[in-house]
mmCIF file of C-alpha atoms in Angstrom:
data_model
loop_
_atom_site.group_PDB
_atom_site.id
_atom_site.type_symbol
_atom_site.label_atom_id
_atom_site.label_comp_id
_atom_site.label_asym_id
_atom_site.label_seq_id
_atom_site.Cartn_x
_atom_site.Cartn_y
_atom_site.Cartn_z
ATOM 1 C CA UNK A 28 8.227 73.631 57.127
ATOM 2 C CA UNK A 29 8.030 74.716 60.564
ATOM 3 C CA UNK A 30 11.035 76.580 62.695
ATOM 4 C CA UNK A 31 11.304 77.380 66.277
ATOM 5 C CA UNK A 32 14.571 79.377 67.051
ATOM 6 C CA UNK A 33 15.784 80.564 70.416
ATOM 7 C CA UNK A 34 18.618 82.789 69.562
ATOM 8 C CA UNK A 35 20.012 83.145 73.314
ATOM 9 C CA UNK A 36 21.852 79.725 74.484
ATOM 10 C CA UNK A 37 22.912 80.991 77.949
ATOM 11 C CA UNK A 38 21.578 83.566 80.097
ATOM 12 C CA UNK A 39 22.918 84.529 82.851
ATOM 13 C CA UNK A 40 21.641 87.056 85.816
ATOM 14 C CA UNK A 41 21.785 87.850 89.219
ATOM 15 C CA UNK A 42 18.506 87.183 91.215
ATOM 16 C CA UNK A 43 16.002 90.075 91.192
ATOM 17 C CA UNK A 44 16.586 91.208 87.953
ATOM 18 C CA UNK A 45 14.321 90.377 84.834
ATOM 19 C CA UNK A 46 15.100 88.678 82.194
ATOM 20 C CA UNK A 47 13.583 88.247 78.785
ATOM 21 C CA UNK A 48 13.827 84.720 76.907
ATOM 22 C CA UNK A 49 13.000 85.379 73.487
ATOM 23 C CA UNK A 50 11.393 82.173 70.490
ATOM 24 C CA UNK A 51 11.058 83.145 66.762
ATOM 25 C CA UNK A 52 8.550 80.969 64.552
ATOM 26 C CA UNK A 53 8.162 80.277 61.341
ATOM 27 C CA UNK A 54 4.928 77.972 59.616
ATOM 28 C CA UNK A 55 2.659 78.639 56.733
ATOM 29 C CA UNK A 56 -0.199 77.551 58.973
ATOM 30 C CA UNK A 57 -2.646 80.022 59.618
ATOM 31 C CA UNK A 58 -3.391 78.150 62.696
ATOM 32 C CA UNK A 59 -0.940 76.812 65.254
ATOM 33 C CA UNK A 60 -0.448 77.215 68.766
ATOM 34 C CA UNK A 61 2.833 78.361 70.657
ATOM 35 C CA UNK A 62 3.681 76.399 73.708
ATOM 36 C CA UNK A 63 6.547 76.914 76.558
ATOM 37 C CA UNK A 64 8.161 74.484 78.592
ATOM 38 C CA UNK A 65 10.930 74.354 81.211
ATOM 39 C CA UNK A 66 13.412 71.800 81.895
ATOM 40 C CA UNK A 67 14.759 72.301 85.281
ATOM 41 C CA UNK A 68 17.730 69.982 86.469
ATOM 42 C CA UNK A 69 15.591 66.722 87.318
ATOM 43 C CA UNK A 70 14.876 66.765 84.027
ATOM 44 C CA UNK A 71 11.147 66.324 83.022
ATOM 45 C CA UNK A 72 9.746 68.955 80.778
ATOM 46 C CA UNK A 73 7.180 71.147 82.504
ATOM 47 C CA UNK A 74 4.731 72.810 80.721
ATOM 48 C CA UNK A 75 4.387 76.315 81.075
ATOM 49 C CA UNK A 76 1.907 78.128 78.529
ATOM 50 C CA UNK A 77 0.225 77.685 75.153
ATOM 51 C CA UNK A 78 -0.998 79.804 73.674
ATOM 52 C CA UNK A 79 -2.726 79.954 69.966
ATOM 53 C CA UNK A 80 -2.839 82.027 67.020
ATOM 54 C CA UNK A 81 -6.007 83.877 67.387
ATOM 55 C CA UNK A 82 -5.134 85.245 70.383
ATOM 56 C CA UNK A 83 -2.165 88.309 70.957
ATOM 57 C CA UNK A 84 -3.279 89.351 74.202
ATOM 58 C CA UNK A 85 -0.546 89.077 76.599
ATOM 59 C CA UNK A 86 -0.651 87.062 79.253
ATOM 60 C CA UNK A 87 0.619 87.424 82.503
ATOM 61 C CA UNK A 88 0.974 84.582 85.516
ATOM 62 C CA UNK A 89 3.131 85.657 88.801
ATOM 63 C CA UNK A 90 6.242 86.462 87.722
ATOM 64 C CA UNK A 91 5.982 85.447 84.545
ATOM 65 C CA UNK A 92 4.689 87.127 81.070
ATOM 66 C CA UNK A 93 4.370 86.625 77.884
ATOM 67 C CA UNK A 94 4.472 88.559 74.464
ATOM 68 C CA UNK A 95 2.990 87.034 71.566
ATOM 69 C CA UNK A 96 3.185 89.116 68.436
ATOM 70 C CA UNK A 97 2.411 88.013 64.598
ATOM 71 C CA UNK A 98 3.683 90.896 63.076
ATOM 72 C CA UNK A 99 7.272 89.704 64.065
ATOM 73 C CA UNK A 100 6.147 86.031 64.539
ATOM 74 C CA UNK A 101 7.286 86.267 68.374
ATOM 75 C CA UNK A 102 6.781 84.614 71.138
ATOM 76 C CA UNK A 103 8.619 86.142 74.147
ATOM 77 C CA UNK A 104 8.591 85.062 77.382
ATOM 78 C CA UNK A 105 9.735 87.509 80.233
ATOM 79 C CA UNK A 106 10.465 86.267 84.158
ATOM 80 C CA UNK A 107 10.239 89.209 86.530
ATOM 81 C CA UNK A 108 12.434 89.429 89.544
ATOM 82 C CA UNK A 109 14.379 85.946 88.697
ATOM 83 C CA UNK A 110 14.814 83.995 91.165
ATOM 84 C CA UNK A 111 17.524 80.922 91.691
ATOM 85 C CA UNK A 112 14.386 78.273 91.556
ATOM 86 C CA UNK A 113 14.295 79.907 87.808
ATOM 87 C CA UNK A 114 17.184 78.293 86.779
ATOM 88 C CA UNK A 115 16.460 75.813 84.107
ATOM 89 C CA UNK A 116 16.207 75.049 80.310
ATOM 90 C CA UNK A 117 13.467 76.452 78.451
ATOM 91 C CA UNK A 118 12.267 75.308 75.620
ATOM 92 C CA UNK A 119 9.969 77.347 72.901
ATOM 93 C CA UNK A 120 7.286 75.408 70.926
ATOM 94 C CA UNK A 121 4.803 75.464 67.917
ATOM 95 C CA UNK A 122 2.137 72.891 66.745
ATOM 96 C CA UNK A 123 -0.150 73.147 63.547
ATOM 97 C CA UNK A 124 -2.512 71.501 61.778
ATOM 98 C CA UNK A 125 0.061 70.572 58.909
ATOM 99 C CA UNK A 126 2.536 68.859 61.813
ATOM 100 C CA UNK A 127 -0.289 66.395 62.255
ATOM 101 C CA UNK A 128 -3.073 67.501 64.145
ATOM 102 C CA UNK A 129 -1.438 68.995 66.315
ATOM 103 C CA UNK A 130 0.383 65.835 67.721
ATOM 104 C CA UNK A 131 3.948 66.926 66.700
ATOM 105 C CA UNK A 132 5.438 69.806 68.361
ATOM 106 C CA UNK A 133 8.644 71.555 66.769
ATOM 107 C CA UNK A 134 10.941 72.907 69.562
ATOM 108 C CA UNK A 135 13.634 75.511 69.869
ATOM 109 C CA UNK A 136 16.992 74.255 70.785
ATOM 110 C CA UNK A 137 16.502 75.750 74.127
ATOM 111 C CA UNK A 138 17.589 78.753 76.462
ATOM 112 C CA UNK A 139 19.810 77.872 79.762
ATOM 113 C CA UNK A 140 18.431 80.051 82.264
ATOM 114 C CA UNK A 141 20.876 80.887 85.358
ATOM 115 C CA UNK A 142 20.168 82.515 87.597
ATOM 116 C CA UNK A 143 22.870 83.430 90.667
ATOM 117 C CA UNK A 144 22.617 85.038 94.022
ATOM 118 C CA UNK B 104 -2.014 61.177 89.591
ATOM 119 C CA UNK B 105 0.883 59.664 88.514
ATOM 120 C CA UNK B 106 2.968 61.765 85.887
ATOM 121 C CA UNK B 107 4.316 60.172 82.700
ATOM 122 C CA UNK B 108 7.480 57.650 83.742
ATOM 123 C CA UNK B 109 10.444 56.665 82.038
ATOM 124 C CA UNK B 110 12.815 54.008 82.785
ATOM 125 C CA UNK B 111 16.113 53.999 82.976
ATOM 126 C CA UNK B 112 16.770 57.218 83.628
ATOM 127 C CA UNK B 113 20.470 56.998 82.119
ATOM 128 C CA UNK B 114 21.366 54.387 80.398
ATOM 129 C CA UNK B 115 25.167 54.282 79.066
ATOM 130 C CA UNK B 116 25.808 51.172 76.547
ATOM 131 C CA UNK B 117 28.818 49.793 74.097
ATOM 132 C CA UNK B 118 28.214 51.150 70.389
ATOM 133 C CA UNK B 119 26.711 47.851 68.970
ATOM 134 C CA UNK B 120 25.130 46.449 71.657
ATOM 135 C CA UNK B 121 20.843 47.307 72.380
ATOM 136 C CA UNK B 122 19.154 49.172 74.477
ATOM 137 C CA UNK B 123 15.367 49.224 75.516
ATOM 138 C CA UNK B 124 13.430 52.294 76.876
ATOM 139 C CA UNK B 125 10.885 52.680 78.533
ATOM 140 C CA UNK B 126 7.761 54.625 79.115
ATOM 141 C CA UNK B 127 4.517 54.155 81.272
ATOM 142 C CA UNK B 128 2.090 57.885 80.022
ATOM 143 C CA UNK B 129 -0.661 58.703 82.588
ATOM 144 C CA UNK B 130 -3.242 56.244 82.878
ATOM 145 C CA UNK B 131 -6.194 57.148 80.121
ATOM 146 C CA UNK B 132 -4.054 58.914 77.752
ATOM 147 C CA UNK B 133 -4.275 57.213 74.449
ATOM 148 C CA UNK B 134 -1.359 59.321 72.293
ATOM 149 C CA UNK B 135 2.078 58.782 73.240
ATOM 150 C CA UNK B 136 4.656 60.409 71.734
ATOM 151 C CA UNK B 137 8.730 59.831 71.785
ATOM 152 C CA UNK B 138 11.106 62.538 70.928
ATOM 153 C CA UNK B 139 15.095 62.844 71.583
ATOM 154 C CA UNK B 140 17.426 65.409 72.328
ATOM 155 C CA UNK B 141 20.876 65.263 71.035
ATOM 156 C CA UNK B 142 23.807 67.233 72.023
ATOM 157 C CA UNK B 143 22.262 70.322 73.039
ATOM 158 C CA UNK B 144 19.837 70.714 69.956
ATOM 159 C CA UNK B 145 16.443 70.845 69.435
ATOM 160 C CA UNK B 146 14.496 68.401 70.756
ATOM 161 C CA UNK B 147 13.035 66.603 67.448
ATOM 162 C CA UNK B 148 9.593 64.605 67.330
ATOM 163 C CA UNK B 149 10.056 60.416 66.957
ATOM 164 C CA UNK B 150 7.156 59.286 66.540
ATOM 165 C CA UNK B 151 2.935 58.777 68.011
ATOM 166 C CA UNK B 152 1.038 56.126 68.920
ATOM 167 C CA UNK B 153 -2.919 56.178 69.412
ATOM 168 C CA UNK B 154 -3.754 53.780 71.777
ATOM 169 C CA UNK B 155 -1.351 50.941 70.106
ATOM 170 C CA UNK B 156 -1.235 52.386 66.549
ATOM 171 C CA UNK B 157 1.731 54.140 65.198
ATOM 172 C CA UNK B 158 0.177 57.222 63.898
ATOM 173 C CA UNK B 159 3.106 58.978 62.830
ATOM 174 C CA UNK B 160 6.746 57.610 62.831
ATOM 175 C CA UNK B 161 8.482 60.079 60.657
ATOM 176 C CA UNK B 162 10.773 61.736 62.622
ATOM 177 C CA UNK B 163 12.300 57.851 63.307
ATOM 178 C CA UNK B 164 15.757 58.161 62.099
ATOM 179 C CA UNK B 165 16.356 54.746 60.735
ATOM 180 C CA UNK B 166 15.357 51.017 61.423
ATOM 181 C CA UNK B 167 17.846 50.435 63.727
ATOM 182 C CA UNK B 168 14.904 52.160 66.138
ATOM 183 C CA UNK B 169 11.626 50.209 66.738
ATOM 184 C CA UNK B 170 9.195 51.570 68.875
ATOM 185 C CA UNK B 171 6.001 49.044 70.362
ATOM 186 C CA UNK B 172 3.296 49.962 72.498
ATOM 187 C CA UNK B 173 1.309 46.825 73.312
ATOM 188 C CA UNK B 174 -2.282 47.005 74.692
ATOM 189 C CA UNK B 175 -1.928 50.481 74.568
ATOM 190 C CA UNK B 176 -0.314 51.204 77.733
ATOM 191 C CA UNK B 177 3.064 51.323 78.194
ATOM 192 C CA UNK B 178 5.538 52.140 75.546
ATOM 193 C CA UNK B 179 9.170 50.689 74.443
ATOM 194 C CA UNK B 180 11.723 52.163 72.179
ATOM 195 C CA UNK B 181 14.482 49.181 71.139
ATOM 196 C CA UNK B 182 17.918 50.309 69.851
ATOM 197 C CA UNK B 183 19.541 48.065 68.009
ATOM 198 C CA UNK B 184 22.580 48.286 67.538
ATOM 199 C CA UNK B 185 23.377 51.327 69.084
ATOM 200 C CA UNK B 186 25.607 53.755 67.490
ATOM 201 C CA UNK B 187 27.255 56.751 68.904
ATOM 202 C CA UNK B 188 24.923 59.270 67.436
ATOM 203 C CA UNK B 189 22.463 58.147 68.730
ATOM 204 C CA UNK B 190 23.673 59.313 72.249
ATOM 205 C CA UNK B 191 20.881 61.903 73.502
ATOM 206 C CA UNK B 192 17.925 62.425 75.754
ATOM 207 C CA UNK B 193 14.794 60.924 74.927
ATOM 208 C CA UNK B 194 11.984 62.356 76.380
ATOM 209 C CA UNK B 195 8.132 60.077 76.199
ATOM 210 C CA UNK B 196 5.289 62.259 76.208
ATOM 211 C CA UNK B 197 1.377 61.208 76.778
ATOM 212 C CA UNK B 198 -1.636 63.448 75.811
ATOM 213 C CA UNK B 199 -5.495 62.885 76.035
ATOM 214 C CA UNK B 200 -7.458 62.640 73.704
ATOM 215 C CA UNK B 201 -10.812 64.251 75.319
ATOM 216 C CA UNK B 202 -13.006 66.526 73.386
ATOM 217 C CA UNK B 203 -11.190 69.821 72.871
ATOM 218 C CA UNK B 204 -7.575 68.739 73.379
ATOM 219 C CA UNK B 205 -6.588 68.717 69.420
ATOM 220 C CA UNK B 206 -3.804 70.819 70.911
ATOM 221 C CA UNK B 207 -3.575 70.404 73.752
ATOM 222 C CA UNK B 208 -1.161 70.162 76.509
ATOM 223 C CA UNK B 209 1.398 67.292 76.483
ATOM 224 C CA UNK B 210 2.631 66.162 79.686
ATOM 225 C CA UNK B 211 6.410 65.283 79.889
ATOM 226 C CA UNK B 212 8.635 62.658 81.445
ATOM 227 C CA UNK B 213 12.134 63.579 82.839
ATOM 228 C CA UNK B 214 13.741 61.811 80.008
ATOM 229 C CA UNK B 215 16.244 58.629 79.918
ATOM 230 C CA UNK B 216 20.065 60.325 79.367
ATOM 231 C CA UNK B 217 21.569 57.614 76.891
ATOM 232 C CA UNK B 218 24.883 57.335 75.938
ATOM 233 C CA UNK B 219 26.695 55.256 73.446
ATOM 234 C CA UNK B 220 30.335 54.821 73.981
#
């Protein structure tokens, strides 16, 4: 069976700082693909990354990074010098072939990000 | 382009009584997924239509939950009757299903808030 878990309900920080959201996975697929997504307060879920299991480079985009590493079946995501518009949910994800195709993703239960002045 | 839509946005209803969502993907995309967030957990897969075929409906959590999509375009999640657990967000999703998008991002709606009282 597949498991996303996001350890860290709440996070809180001041703006400027970094902080680091982490998402452990567990699948017997050999190939799947890691997704992130962030729920800010109007709702919708926004896409972020995806990333998939032949690739552990880390990626970087603005402020944001990300860490993906097999050995510890991680997939962290780090925001660099937060900033109040970073306040949201966000939501860790993994697809596979055995989930159906690809079609079903299995999320995390989320991290609330705040993010203060 | 128009981003997936889902009406209401909040619904709140009488345990027993029905309740019908709604959701219009981006024009072209043939899958369609609905999942639902309850109480703060994970959010957990419903089910996925192809065009107007259900091609997976195992995450449905019992028949009181029937889920249409005719001609392929819009979809519609019936309730009936509601019952307090089944209070949540549920969140319609729409994919392509172009060459190369096995995994491919899903693009989100901001979710209809129902609650059951």
């Amino acid at each position: 069976a597949q498991k996303v878990t996001q350890a860290q309900t709440e996070i809180s920080v001041v703006e400027k700082e970094d902080v680091t959201l982490d998402c452990v996975y567990e699948t017997r697929d050999t190939t799947y693909y890691l997704f992130w997504y962030k729920q800010p307060p109007s709702g919708e879920l926004v896409f972020l990354i995806r990333r998939n299991s032949f690739d552990e480079q880390n990626e970087i985009s603005g402020r944001y990074s990300w860490n993906f590493q097999k050995s510890t079946s991680s997939f962290n995501f780090t925001i660099t010098a937060s900033q109040v518009v970073d306040s949201a949910v966000y939501f860790c994800a993994l697809t596979t072939i055995l989930t159906g195709g690809g079609n079903k993703l299995t999320f995390g239960t989320g991290t609330q990000l705040k993010v203060e002045l | 382009e128009a981003g997936v839509t889902q009406f209401p946005s909040h619904s709140v209803i009488e345990k027993g009584q029905t309740v019908t969502l709604r959701c219009d993907p981006i024009s072209g995309h043939d899958n369609l997924y609905w999942y639902r967030r309850v109480m703060g957990k994970e959010i957990k897969f419903l089910l996925h239509f192809v065009k107007e075929s259900k091609q997976d409906e195992s995450g449905m959590p019992n028949n009181r939950f029937l889920a249409e999509r005719t001609g392929g375009t819009y979809s519609t999640l019936k309730v009936q009757p509601a019952e307090l657990e089944d209070s949540g967000v549920y969140f319609c999703a729409s994919k392509s299903s172009g060459t190369g998008v096995l995994f491919g991002e899903a693009f989100f709606g901001q979710g209809t808030r129902l609650t059951v009282v």
